[in-house]
Coordinates of C-alpha atoms and ligand atoms in Angstrom, one line a residue:
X1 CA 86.0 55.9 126.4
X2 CA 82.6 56.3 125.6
X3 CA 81.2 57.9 122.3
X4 CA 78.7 60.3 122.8
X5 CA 76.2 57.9 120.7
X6 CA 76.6 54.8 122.8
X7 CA 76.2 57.0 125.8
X8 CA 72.7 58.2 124.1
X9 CA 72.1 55.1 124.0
X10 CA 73.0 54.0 127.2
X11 CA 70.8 56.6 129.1
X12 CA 67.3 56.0 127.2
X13 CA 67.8 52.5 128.2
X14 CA 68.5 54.0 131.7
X15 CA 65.7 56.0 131.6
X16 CA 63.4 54.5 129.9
X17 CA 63.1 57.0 127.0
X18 CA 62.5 57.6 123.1
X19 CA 63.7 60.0 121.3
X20 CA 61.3 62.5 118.7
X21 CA 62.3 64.7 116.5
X22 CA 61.6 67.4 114.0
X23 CA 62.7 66.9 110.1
X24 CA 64.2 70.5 110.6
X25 CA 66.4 69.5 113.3
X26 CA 70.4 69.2 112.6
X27 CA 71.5 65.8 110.5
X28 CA 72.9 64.0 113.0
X29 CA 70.2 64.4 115.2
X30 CA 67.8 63.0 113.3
X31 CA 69.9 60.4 112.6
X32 CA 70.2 58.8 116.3
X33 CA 66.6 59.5 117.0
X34 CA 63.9 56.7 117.3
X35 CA 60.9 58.7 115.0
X36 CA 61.5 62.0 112.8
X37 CA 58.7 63.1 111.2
X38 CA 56.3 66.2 111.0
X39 CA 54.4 68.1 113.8
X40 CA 51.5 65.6 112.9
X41 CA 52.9 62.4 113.2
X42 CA 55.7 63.8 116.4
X43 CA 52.0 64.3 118.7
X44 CA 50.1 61.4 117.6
X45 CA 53.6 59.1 118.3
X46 CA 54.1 61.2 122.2
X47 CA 50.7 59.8 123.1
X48 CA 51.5 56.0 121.6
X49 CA 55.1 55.8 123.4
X50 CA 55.3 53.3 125.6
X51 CA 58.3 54.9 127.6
X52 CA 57.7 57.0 130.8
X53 CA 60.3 59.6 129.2
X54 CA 60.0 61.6 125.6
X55 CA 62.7 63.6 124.3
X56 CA 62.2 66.1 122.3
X57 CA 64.4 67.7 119.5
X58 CA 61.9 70.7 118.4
X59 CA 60.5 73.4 119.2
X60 CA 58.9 74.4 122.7
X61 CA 55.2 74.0 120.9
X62 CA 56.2 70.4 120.3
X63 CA 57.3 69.2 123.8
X64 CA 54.0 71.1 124.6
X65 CA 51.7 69.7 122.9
X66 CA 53.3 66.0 124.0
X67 CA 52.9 67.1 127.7
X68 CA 49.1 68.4 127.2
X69 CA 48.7 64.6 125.9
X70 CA 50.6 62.8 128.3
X71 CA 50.1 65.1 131.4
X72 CA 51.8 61.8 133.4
X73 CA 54.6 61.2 131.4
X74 CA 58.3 63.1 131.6
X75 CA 58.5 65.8 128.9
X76 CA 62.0 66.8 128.3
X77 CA 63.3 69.4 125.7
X78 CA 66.7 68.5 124.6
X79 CA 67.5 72.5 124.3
X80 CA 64.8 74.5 125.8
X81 CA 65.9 77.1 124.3
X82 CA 64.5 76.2 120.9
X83 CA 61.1 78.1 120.4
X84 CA 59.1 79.0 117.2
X85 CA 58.7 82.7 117.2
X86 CA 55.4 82.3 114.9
X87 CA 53.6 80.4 118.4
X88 CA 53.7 83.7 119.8
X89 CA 52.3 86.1 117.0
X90 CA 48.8 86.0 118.6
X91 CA 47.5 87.5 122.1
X92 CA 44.2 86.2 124.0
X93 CA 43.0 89.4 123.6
X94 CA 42.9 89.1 119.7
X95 CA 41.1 85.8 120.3
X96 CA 38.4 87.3 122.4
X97 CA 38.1 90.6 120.1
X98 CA 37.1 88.0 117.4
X99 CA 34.9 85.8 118.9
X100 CA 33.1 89.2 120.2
X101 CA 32.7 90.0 116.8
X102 CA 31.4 87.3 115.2
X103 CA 28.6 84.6 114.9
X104 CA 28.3 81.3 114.3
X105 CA 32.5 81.1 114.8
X106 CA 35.5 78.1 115.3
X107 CA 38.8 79.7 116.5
X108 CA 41.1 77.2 114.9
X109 CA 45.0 77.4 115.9
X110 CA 47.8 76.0 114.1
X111 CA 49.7 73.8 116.1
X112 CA 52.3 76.1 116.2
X113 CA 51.0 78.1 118.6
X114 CA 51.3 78.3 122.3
X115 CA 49.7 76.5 124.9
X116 CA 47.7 79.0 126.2
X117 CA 46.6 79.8 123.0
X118 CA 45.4 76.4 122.3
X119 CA 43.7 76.4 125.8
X120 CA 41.6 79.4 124.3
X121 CA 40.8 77.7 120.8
X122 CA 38.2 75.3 119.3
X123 CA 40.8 72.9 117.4
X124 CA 44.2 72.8 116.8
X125 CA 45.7 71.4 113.0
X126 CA 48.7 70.5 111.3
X127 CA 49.7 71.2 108.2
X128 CA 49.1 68.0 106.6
X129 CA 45.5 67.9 107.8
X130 CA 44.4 71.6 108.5
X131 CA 42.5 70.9 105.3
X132 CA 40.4 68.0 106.8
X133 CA 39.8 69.6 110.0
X134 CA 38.6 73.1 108.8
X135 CA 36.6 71.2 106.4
X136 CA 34.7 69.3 109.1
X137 CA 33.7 72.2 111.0
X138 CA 30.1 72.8 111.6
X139 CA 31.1 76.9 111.9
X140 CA 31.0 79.0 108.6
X141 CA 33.3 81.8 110.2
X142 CA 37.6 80.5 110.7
X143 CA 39.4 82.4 113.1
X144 CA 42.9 81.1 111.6
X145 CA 45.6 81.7 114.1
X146 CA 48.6 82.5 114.0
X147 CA 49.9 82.2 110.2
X148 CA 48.2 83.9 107.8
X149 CA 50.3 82.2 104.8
X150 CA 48.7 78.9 105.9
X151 CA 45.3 80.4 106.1
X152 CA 45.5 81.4 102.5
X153 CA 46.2 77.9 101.4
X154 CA 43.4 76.4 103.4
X155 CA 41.0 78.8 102.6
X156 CA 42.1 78.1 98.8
X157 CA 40.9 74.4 100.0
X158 CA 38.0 75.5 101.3
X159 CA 36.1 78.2 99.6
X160 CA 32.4 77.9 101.3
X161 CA 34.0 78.8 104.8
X162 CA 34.5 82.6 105.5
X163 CA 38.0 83.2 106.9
X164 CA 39.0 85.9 109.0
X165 CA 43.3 85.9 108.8
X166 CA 45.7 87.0 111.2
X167 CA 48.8 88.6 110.5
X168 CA 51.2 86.0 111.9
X169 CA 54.3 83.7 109.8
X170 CA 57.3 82.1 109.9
X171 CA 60.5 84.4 109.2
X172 CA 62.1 81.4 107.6
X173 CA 59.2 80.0 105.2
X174 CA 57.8 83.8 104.6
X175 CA 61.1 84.7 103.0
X176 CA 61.3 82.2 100.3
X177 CA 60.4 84.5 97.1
X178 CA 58.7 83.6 94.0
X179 CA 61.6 85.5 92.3
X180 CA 63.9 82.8 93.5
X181 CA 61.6 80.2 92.8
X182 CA 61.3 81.2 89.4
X183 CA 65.4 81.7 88.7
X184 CA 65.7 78.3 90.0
X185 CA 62.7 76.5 87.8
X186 CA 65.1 78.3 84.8
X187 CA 68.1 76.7 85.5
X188 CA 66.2 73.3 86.3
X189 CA 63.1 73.1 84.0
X190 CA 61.9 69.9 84.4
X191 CA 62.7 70.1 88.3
X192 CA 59.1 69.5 90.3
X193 CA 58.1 72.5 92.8
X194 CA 57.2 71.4 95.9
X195 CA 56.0 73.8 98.2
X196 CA 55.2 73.7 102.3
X197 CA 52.1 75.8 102.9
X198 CA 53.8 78.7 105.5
X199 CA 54.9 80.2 102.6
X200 CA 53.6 83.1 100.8
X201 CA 50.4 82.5 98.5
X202 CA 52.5 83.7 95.6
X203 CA 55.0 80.8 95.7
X204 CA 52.4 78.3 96.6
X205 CA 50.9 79.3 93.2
X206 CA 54.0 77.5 91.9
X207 CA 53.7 74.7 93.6
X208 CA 53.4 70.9 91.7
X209 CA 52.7 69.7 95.1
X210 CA 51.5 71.6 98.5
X211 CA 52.2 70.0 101.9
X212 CA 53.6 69.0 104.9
X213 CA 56.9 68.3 105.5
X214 CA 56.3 64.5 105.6
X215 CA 54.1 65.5 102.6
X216 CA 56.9 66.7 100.6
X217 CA 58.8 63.4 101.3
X218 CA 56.5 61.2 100.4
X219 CA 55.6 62.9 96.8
X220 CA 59.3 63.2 96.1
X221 CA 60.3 59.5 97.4
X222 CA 57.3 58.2 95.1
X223 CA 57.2 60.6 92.2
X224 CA 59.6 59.9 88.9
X225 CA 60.7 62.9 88.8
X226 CA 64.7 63.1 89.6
X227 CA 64.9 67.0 90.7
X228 CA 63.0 68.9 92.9
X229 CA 63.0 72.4 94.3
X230 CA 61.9 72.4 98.1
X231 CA 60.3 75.4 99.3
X232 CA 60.9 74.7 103.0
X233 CA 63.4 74.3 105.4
X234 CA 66.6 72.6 104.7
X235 CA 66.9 70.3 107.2
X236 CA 64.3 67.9 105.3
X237 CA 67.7 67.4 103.1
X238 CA 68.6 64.9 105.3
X239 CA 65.7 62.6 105.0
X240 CA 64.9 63.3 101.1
X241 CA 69.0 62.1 100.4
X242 CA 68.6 59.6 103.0
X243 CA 65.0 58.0 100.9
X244 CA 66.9 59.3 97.2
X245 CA 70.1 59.3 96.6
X246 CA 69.8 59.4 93.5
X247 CA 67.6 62.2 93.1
X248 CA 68.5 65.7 93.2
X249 CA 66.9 68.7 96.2
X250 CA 67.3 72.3 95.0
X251 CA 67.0 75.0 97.7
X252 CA 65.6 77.6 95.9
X253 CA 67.1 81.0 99.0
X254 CA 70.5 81.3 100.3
X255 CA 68.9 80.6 103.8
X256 CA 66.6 78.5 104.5
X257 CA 67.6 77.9 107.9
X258 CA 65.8 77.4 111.5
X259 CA 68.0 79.0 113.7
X260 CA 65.6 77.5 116.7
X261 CA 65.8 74.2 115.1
X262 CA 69.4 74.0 114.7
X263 CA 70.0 75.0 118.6
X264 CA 69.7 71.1 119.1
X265 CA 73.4 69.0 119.1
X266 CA 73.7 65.2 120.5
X267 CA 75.7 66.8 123.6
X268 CA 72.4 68.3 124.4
X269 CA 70.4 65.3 124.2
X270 CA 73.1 63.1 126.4
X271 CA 72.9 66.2 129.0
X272 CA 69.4 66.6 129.0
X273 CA 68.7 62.7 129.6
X274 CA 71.5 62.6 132.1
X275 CA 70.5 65.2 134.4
X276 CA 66.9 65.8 133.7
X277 CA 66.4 69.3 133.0
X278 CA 64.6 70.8 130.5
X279 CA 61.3 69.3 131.7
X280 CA 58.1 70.9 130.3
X281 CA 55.6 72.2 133.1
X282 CA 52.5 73.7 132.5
X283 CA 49.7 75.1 134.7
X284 CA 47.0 71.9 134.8
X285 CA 44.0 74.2 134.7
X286 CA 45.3 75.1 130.9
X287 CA 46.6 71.8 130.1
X288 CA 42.7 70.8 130.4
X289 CA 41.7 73.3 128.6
X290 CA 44.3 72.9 125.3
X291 CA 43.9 69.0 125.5
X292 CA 40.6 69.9 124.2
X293 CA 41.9 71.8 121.0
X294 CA 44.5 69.1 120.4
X295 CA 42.1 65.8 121.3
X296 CA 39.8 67.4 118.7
X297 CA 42.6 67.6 116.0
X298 CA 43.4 63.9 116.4
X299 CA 39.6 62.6 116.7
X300 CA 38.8 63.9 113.4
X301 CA 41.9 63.3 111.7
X302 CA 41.6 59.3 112.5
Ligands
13P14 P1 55.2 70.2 109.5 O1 56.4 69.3 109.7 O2 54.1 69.7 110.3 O3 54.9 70.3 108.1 O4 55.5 71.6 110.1 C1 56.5 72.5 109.7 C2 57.0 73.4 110.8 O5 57.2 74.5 110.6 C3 57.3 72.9 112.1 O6 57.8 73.9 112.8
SF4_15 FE1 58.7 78.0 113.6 FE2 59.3 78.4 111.1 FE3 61.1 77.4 112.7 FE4 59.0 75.9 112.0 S1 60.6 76.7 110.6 S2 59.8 76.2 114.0 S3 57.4 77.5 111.8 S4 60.2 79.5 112.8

């Protein structure tokens, strides 16, 4: 009998189809696919695949923005049930109030955000290079969209622009407290803080290190340092043990979960590729229009 791995394996080949995933995503998920990596690195790899098929283990904005890239290629989710609620806390009509109001204006969307509201922004950005983009904008007024915690740190990075904030988050990142930051840094003084951006401006202010996801990995993989407290979510566990053993990850909240994330189980994945379903369709008329947003993000981020 078959194990559910070799039968992965057996219907990419099939199929002709890789694999991307989120760092968020469950353990042993990450571990059978072909890349894991951040929200950056997952869209610049969908549009370098050579394979007709991407699966992804994410969120719906993820398999998204792969499709808006790849408008030929089949998009699969491996649960399409997975979705980041921050993506939808922003309307159009907030968009167009803004841009109404103001002069000389780039509406700039975290990539975490739908597709139709990327088909009504300037640029899209990730987390590790929201800093770069916003930076290279010709506009002096940001429209940040949708997470506010975010737009703090950026505007932090770049004081000459005016930002206008929104009110959006994520639940999970948003809850992490400098309280339990703090309590944690006691037990463990000479652990590093390392600090993902969606979280409050108070916790950032603790930070040793601000960034991404593959961010965070990188400083702790390189840094001498043998404890850290993460202030993100936990799933990056798996690939900060996998790079340092030796080194020790301190979760600073009870629960620092992605429900969303977690949806995704390797019986998903060997369904998905088997039957098909979960295939990401969008209206072409605003895949045109949000391929604009996310071209922009990767021509200036070369
Ligand atoms: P990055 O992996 O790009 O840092 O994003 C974090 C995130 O919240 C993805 O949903
Ligand atoms: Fe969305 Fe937060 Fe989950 Fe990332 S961790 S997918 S931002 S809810």
């Amino acid at each position: 009998m078959q194990t559910i791995l070799e039968k992965i394996t057996q219907l990419k080949k099939e199929k002709d189809a890789v694999i991307l995933a989120h760092y968020y995503v469950p353990d042993d998920v990450q571990a059978i696919s072909d890349f894991v990596g951040d929200s950056y690195f997952l869209s610049k790899k969908a549009t370098e695949a050579p394979q007709q098929t991407i699966l992804f283990c994410g969120v719906s904005f993820m398999g998204e923005s792969a499709k808006i890239l790849n408008p030929d290629k089949t998009i699969l989710m491996a649960d399409d049930k997975a979705d980041c609620p921050m993506a939808h806390m922003v309307s159009i009509e907030k968009i167009k109030e803004i841009r109404n109001t103001y002069d000389d204006l780039a509406v700039v969307c975290y990539i975490n955000s739908t597709a139709e509201i990327k088909s009504y922004s300037d640029v899209c950005v990730t987390s590790s290079n929201a800093v770069e983009i916003v930076t290279a904008l010709p506009q002096k007024s940001i429209f940040f969209i949708p997470d506010k915690n975010l737009a703090h740190y950026i505007a932090t990075q770049v004081p000459d622009k005016n930002f206008i904030y929104h009110d959006g988050y994520c639940p999970i990142h948003d809850r992490i407290s400098p309280e339990a930051v703090v309590a944690c840094k006691e037990k463990h003084p000479n652990a590093k803080i390392l600090v993902h951006p969606e979280c409050p401006p108070n916790v950032v202010a603790l930070a040793d290190y601000t960034g991404s996801t593959s961010g965070i990995i990188d400083f702790a993989t390189k840094d001498r340092g043998t404890e850290f407290i993460i202030c993100t979510e936990e799933g990056i566990g798996y690939e900060l043990r996998q790079k340092n053993p030796q080194k020790t990850f301190l979760f600073p909240e009870k629960n620092q979960t992605c429900q969303d994330m977690k949806l995704i189980t390797l019986e998903d994945i060997a369904n998905t590729l088997e039957t098909g379903n979960n295939q990401v369709h969008l209206d072409e008329e605003m895949m045109k229009k949000a391929r604009h947003s996310l071209a922009k993000m990767h021509e200036i981020a070369k």
